Amino acid sequence: MNKANEYFEQAIWLSQEEISSLQDENVEQAQELAQKRGEVLERFFAQKDSFSQDEFLQKLKQLQRLQGQVVATARGLHATLQKELIRVKGERKRFSGYKKATKVTPIHSYYVSKRG
């Protein structure tokens, strides 16, 4: 039972670290933590016989709440990144407009002969 509790505590810690990484917009670290958390949860579920049914359900509910927090934080980050992408696209259009305005047009055409 000690090993199963250890896996449970480790999964909780990894979840909290993942939430922290998402809040800091460190997506790569959050992805690594999510993979580690998945592995730890698999080990935890393999040892579920170590707990009584009520105790196991309580632990699952706690993990479910943490998962909800992770998802909410990730969705918030997704919305922030989506707004930033829209802003950058608008700036790109604005800068391309400046490029067209500052482009020097030649006085004569390249297709007209200068000799007459």
N, C-alpha and C. Protein backbone atom coordinates (compact mmCIF):
# COMPACT_ATOMS: atom_id res chain seq x y z
N MET A 1 0.82 -1.19 0.00
CA MET A 1 0.00 0.00 0.00
C MET A 1 0.86 1.26 0.00
N ASN A 2 2.03 1.16 0.57
CA ASN A 2 2.94 2.30 0.62
C ASN A 2 3.33 2.73 -0.79
N LYS A 3 3.59 1.78 -1.67
CA LYS A 3 3.99 2.08 -3.04
C LYS A 3 2.84 2.77 -3.80
N ALA A 4 1.63 2.29 -3.59
CA ALA A 4 0.48 2.89 -4.27
C ALA A 4 0.26 4.32 -3.80
N ASN A 5 0.40 4.57 -2.50
CA ASN A 5 0.28 5.94 -1.99
C ASN A 5 1.38 6.83 -2.55
N GLU A 6 2.56 6.27 -2.71
CA GLU A 6 3.67 7.02 -3.27
C GLU A 6 3.37 7.43 -4.71
N TYR A 7 2.82 6.51 -5.50
CA TYR A 7 2.44 6.83 -6.88
C TYR A 7 1.36 7.91 -6.90
N PHE A 8 0.39 7.81 -5.98
CA PHE A 8 -0.68 8.79 -5.91
C PHE A 8 -0.12 10.18 -5.59
N GLU A 9 0.72 10.28 -4.61
CA GLU A 9 1.31 11.56 -4.23
C GLU A 9 2.17 12.12 -5.36
N GLN A 10 2.88 11.26 -6.04
CA GLN A 10 3.71 11.69 -7.16
C GLN A 10 2.83 12.22 -8.30
N ALA A 11 1.69 11.56 -8.56
CA ALA A 11 0.78 12.03 -9.60
C ALA A 11 0.20 13.39 -9.25
N ILE A 12 -0.12 13.60 -7.99
CA ILE A 12 -0.63 14.91 -7.56
C ILE A 12 0.44 15.98 -7.74
N TRP A 13 1.64 15.69 -7.33
CA TRP A 13 2.74 16.65 -7.47
C TRP A 13 2.99 16.99 -8.94
N LEU A 14 2.99 15.96 -9.79
CA LEU A 14 3.21 16.19 -11.23
C LEU A 14 2.08 17.03 -11.82
N SER A 15 0.85 16.80 -11.37
CA SER A 15 -0.28 17.60 -11.86
C SER A 15 -0.11 19.06 -11.49
N GLN A 16 0.28 19.31 -10.26
CA GLN A 16 0.47 20.69 -9.82
C GLN A 16 1.62 21.36 -10.57
N GLU A 17 2.67 20.62 -10.82
CA GLU A 17 3.80 21.16 -11.59
C GLU A 17 3.37 21.44 -13.03
N GLU A 18 2.55 20.58 -13.58
CA GLU A 18 2.06 20.78 -14.94
C GLU A 18 1.20 22.05 -15.03
N ILE A 19 0.35 22.25 -14.04
CA ILE A 19 -0.46 23.47 -13.99
C ILE A 19 0.44 24.70 -13.91
N SER A 20 1.45 24.63 -13.08
CA SER A 20 2.40 25.73 -12.94
C SER A 20 3.12 26.01 -14.26
N SER A 21 3.52 24.97 -14.95
CA SER A 21 4.20 25.13 -16.25
C SER A 21 3.27 25.76 -17.28
N LEU A 22 2.02 25.35 -17.28
CA LEU A 22 1.06 25.93 -18.22
C LEU A 22 0.81 27.40 -17.91
N GLN A 23 0.76 27.74 -16.63
CA GLN A 23 0.56 29.14 -16.26
C GLN A 23 1.76 29.98 -16.66
N ASP A 24 2.95 29.39 -16.65
CA ASP A 24 4.17 30.08 -17.08
C ASP A 24 4.36 30.02 -18.59
N GLU A 25 3.41 29.41 -19.30
CA GLU A 25 3.44 29.24 -20.75
C GLU A 25 4.64 28.42 -21.23
N ASN A 26 5.08 27.49 -20.41
CA ASN A 26 6.17 26.59 -20.76
C ASN A 26 5.55 25.27 -21.23
N VAL A 27 5.18 25.22 -22.49
CA VAL A 27 4.42 24.11 -23.04
C VAL A 27 5.25 22.83 -23.12
N GLU A 28 6.53 22.96 -23.46
CA GLU A 28 7.38 21.78 -23.58
C GLU A 28 7.52 21.06 -22.24
N GLN A 29 7.75 21.82 -21.19
CA GLN A 29 7.88 21.20 -19.86
C GLN A 29 6.55 20.60 -19.43
N ALA A 30 5.45 21.28 -19.73
CA ALA A 30 4.13 20.75 -19.38
C ALA A 30 3.86 19.43 -20.10
N GLN A 31 4.31 19.32 -21.33
CA GLN A 31 4.12 18.09 -22.09
C GLN A 31 4.92 16.94 -21.46
N GLU A 32 6.15 17.22 -21.07
CA GLU A 32 6.97 16.19 -20.42
C GLU A 32 6.34 15.75 -19.10
N LEU A 33 5.86 16.72 -18.33
CA LEU A 33 5.22 16.39 -17.05
C LEU A 33 3.95 15.58 -17.26
N ALA A 34 3.20 15.88 -18.31
CA ALA A 34 1.98 15.13 -18.59
C ALA A 34 2.30 13.68 -18.94
N GLN A 35 3.37 13.46 -19.69
CA GLN A 35 3.76 12.09 -20.03
C GLN A 35 4.19 11.33 -18.78
N LYS A 36 4.98 11.99 -17.93
CA LYS A 36 5.41 11.34 -16.68
C LYS A 36 4.20 11.03 -15.80
N ARG A 37 3.26 11.99 -15.74
CA ARG A 37 2.06 11.78 -14.92
C ARG A 37 1.26 10.60 -15.45
N GLY A 38 1.17 10.45 -16.75
CA GLY A 38 0.46 9.31 -17.34
C GLY A 38 1.10 7.98 -16.94
N GLU A 39 2.42 7.94 -16.96
CA GLU A 39 3.13 6.72 -16.56
C GLU A 39 2.90 6.41 -15.10
N VAL A 40 2.95 7.43 -14.25
CA VAL A 40 2.76 7.23 -12.81
C VAL A 40 1.32 6.78 -12.53
N LEU A 41 0.37 7.36 -13.26
CA LEU A 41 -1.02 6.95 -13.06
C LEU A 41 -1.26 5.50 -13.47
N GLU A 42 -0.59 5.07 -14.53
CA GLU A 42 -0.71 3.66 -14.93
C GLU A 42 -0.21 2.75 -13.81
N ARG A 43 0.91 3.12 -13.20
CA ARG A 43 1.43 2.32 -12.09
C ARG A 43 0.47 2.37 -10.90
N PHE A 44 -0.11 3.54 -10.65
CA PHE A 44 -1.07 3.68 -9.55
C PHE A 44 -2.28 2.80 -9.78
N PHE A 45 -2.82 2.82 -11.00
CA PHE A 45 -4.00 2.00 -11.30
C PHE A 45 -3.69 0.51 -11.24
N ALA A 46 -2.46 0.14 -11.53
CA ALA A 46 -2.07 -1.27 -11.43
C ALA A 46 -2.08 -1.73 -9.97
N GLN A 47 -1.93 -0.81 -9.03
CA GLN A 47 -1.88 -1.14 -7.62
C GLN A 47 -3.19 -0.79 -6.90
N LYS A 48 -4.28 -0.66 -7.64
CA LYS A 48 -5.54 -0.22 -7.04
C LYS A 48 -6.09 -1.21 -6.01
N ASP A 49 -5.67 -2.45 -6.06
CA ASP A 49 -6.15 -3.44 -5.10
C ASP A 49 -5.60 -3.19 -3.69
N SER A 50 -4.65 -2.28 -3.58
CA SER A 50 -4.07 -1.94 -2.28
C SER A 50 -5.02 -1.09 -1.44
N PHE A 51 -6.02 -0.51 -2.06
CA PHE A 51 -6.95 0.38 -1.37
C PHE A 51 -8.33 -0.26 -1.25
N SER A 52 -9.08 0.22 -0.27
CA SER A 52 -10.49 -0.16 -0.22
C SER A 52 -11.20 0.60 -1.33
N GLN A 53 -12.40 0.16 -1.66
CA GLN A 53 -13.11 0.77 -2.78
C GLN A 53 -13.43 2.24 -2.50
N ASP A 54 -13.84 2.57 -1.30
CA ASP A 54 -14.16 3.96 -0.95
C ASP A 54 -12.92 4.84 -1.00
N GLU A 55 -11.83 4.33 -0.48
CA GLU A 55 -10.58 5.09 -0.48
C GLU A 55 -10.10 5.33 -1.92
N PHE A 56 -10.20 4.31 -2.75
CA PHE A 56 -9.78 4.44 -4.14
C PHE A 56 -10.67 5.46 -4.87
N LEU A 57 -11.97 5.45 -4.61
CA LEU A 57 -12.87 6.42 -5.25
C LEU A 57 -12.54 7.85 -4.81
N GLN A 58 -12.19 8.03 -3.55
CA GLN A 58 -11.80 9.36 -3.07
C GLN A 58 -10.55 9.85 -3.79
N LYS A 59 -9.60 8.96 -3.96
CA LYS A 59 -8.36 9.34 -4.65
C LYS A 59 -8.63 9.65 -6.12
N LEU A 60 -9.52 8.88 -6.73
CA LEU A 60 -9.88 9.14 -8.12
C LEU A 60 -10.57 10.50 -8.27
N LYS A 61 -11.43 10.84 -7.32
CA LYS A 61 -12.11 12.14 -7.37
C LYS A 61 -11.10 13.28 -7.22
N GLN A 62 -10.12 13.09 -6.38
CA GLN A 62 -9.09 14.11 -6.21
C GLN A 62 -8.28 14.27 -7.50
N LEU A 63 -7.95 13.14 -8.12
CA LEU A 63 -7.23 13.20 -9.40
C LEU A 63 -8.09 13.83 -10.49
N GLN A 64 -9.39 13.57 -10.45
CA GLN A 64 -10.29 14.15 -11.44
C GLN A 64 -10.36 15.68 -11.29
N ARG A 65 -10.39 16.17 -10.05
CA ARG A 65 -10.39 17.62 -9.82
C ARG A 65 -9.11 18.25 -10.36
N LEU A 66 -7.99 17.59 -10.09
CA LEU A 66 -6.72 18.11 -10.60
C LEU A 66 -6.69 18.10 -12.13
N GLN A 67 -7.22 17.05 -12.73
CA GLN A 67 -7.28 16.97 -14.19
C GLN A 67 -8.13 18.10 -14.74
N GLY A 68 -9.21 18.41 -14.06
CA GLY A 68 -10.06 19.54 -14.48
C GLY A 68 -9.30 20.85 -14.43
N GLN A 69 -8.48 21.03 -13.40
CA GLN A 69 -7.66 22.24 -13.29
C GLN A 69 -6.63 22.31 -14.41
N VAL A 70 -6.02 21.17 -14.72
CA VAL A 70 -5.04 21.12 -15.81
C VAL A 70 -5.70 21.51 -17.13
N VAL A 71 -6.88 20.94 -17.39
CA VAL A 71 -7.58 21.21 -18.64
C VAL A 71 -8.00 22.68 -18.72
N ALA A 72 -8.50 23.22 -17.60
CA ALA A 72 -8.93 24.63 -17.59
C ALA A 72 -7.74 25.55 -17.85
N THR A 73 -6.60 25.25 -17.25
CA THR A 73 -5.40 26.06 -17.46
C THR A 73 -4.93 25.95 -18.90
N ALA A 74 -4.97 24.75 -19.45
CA ALA A 74 -4.55 24.56 -20.85
C ALA A 74 -5.49 25.29 -21.81
N ARG A 75 -6.78 25.26 -21.52
CA ARG A 75 -7.72 25.99 -22.39
C ARG A 75 -7.50 27.49 -22.31
N GLY A 76 -7.19 27.98 -21.12
CA GLY A 76 -6.88 29.40 -20.98
C GLY A 76 -5.66 29.79 -21.78
N LEU A 77 -4.63 28.95 -21.72
CA LEU A 77 -3.41 29.20 -22.51
C LEU A 77 -3.72 29.14 -23.99
N HIS A 78 -4.56 28.21 -24.40
CA HIS A 78 -4.94 28.09 -25.80
C HIS A 78 -5.65 29.35 -26.28
N ALA A 79 -6.55 29.87 -25.46
CA ALA A 79 -7.27 31.09 -25.83
C ALA A 79 -6.31 32.28 -25.93
N THR A 80 -5.37 32.36 -25.00
CA THR A 80 -4.38 33.43 -25.03
C THR A 80 -3.53 33.36 -26.29
N LEU A 81 -3.08 32.15 -26.62
CA LEU A 81 -2.25 31.98 -27.83
C LEU A 81 -3.05 32.28 -29.09
N GLN A 82 -4.32 31.93 -29.09
CA GLN A 82 -5.15 32.19 -30.25
C GLN A 82 -5.33 33.70 -30.45
N LYS A 83 -5.55 34.44 -29.37
CA LYS A 83 -5.66 35.90 -29.47
C LYS A 83 -4.35 36.51 -29.96
N GLU A 84 -3.25 36.00 -29.46
CA GLU A 84 -1.93 36.51 -29.87
C GLU A 84 -1.69 36.23 -31.35
N LEU A 85 -2.10 35.07 -31.83
CA LEU A 85 -1.95 34.74 -33.24
C LEU A 85 -2.77 35.67 -34.12
N ILE A 86 -3.98 35.98 -33.70
CA ILE A 86 -4.82 36.91 -34.46
C ILE A 86 -4.18 38.30 -34.49
N ARG A 87 -3.62 38.73 -33.37
CA ARG A 87 -2.96 40.03 -33.30
C ARG A 87 -1.75 40.08 -34.23
N VAL A 88 -0.97 39.01 -34.25
CA VAL A 88 0.23 38.96 -35.09
C VAL A 88 -0.15 38.96 -36.57
N LYS A 89 -1.24 38.27 -36.92
CA LYS A 89 -1.68 38.28 -38.31
C LYS A 89 -2.08 39.68 -38.75
N GLY A 90 -2.75 40.41 -37.85
CA GLY A 90 -3.12 41.80 -38.16
C GLY A 90 -1.91 42.68 -38.35
N GLU A 91 -0.90 42.50 -37.51
CA GLU A 91 0.33 43.28 -37.65
C GLU A 91 1.04 42.95 -38.95
N ARG A 92 1.01 41.68 -39.33
CA ARG A 92 1.66 41.28 -40.58
C ARG A 92 0.99 41.97 -41.77
N LYS A 93 -0.34 42.05 -41.75
CA LYS A 93 -1.03 42.75 -42.83
C LYS A 93 -0.68 44.24 -42.84
N ARG A 94 -0.60 44.82 -41.65
CA ARG A 94 -0.27 46.24 -41.55
C ARG A 94 1.14 46.49 -42.07
N PHE A 95 2.09 45.67 -41.69
CA PHE A 95 3.47 45.85 -42.14
C PHE A 95 3.61 45.61 -43.64
N SER A 96 2.84 44.69 -44.19
CA SER A 96 2.92 44.48 -45.64
C SER A 96 2.34 45.69 -46.37
N GLY A 97 1.38 46.36 -45.77
CA GLY A 97 0.86 47.60 -46.35
C GLY A 97 1.92 48.70 -46.37
N TYR A 98 2.70 48.79 -45.30
CA TYR A 98 3.81 49.75 -45.26
C TYR A 98 4.84 49.42 -46.33
N LYS A 99 5.08 48.16 -46.54
CA LYS A 99 6.06 47.74 -47.54
C LYS A 99 5.63 48.22 -48.93
N LYS A 100 4.35 48.06 -49.22
CA LYS A 100 3.85 48.49 -50.53
C LYS A 100 3.92 50.02 -50.66
N ALA A 101 3.68 50.73 -49.57
CA ALA A 101 3.69 52.20 -49.63
C ALA A 101 5.09 52.76 -49.80
N THR A 102 6.08 52.08 -49.29
CA THR A 102 7.45 52.60 -49.36
C THR A 102 8.21 52.09 -50.58
N LYS A 103 7.59 51.24 -51.35
CA LYS A 103 8.26 50.70 -52.53
C LYS A 103 8.43 51.81 -53.58
N VAL A 104 9.63 51.97 -54.07
CA VAL A 104 9.95 53.00 -55.06
C VAL A 104 9.58 52.47 -56.44
N THR A 105 8.76 53.24 -57.12
CA THR A 105 8.38 52.85 -58.48
C THR A 105 9.25 53.63 -59.46
N PRO A 106 9.74 52.96 -60.46
CA PRO A 106 10.62 53.65 -61.44
C PRO A 106 9.83 54.66 -62.27
N ILE A 107 10.54 55.67 -62.74
CA ILE A 107 9.92 56.73 -63.54
C ILE A 107 9.50 56.20 -64.91
N HIS A 108 10.30 55.35 -65.48
CA HIS A 108 9.98 54.81 -66.79
C HIS A 108 9.69 53.32 -66.66
N SER A 109 9.02 52.79 -67.61
CA SER A 109 8.68 51.38 -67.61
C SER A 109 9.81 50.59 -68.25
N TYR A 110 10.00 49.39 -67.77
CA TYR A 110 11.04 48.54 -68.34
C TYR A 110 10.64 48.02 -69.72
N TYR A 111 9.37 48.08 -70.02
CA TYR A 111 8.89 47.53 -71.28
C TYR A 111 8.84 48.57 -72.42
N VAL A 112 9.10 49.83 -72.10
CA VAL A 112 9.09 50.88 -73.11
C VAL A 112 10.53 51.19 -73.48
N SER A 113 10.80 51.29 -74.75
CA SER A 113 12.13 51.58 -75.23
C SER A 113 12.50 53.03 -74.95
N LYS A 114 13.74 53.27 -74.46
CA LYS A 114 14.18 54.62 -74.15
C LYS A 114 14.59 55.37 -75.42
N ARG A 115 14.86 54.67 -76.46
CA ARG A 115 15.36 55.29 -77.69
C ARG A 115 14.22 55.90 -78.53
N GLY A 116 13.03 55.48 -78.30
CA GLY A 116 11.92 56.12 -78.97
C GLY A 116 11.44 55.34 -80.08
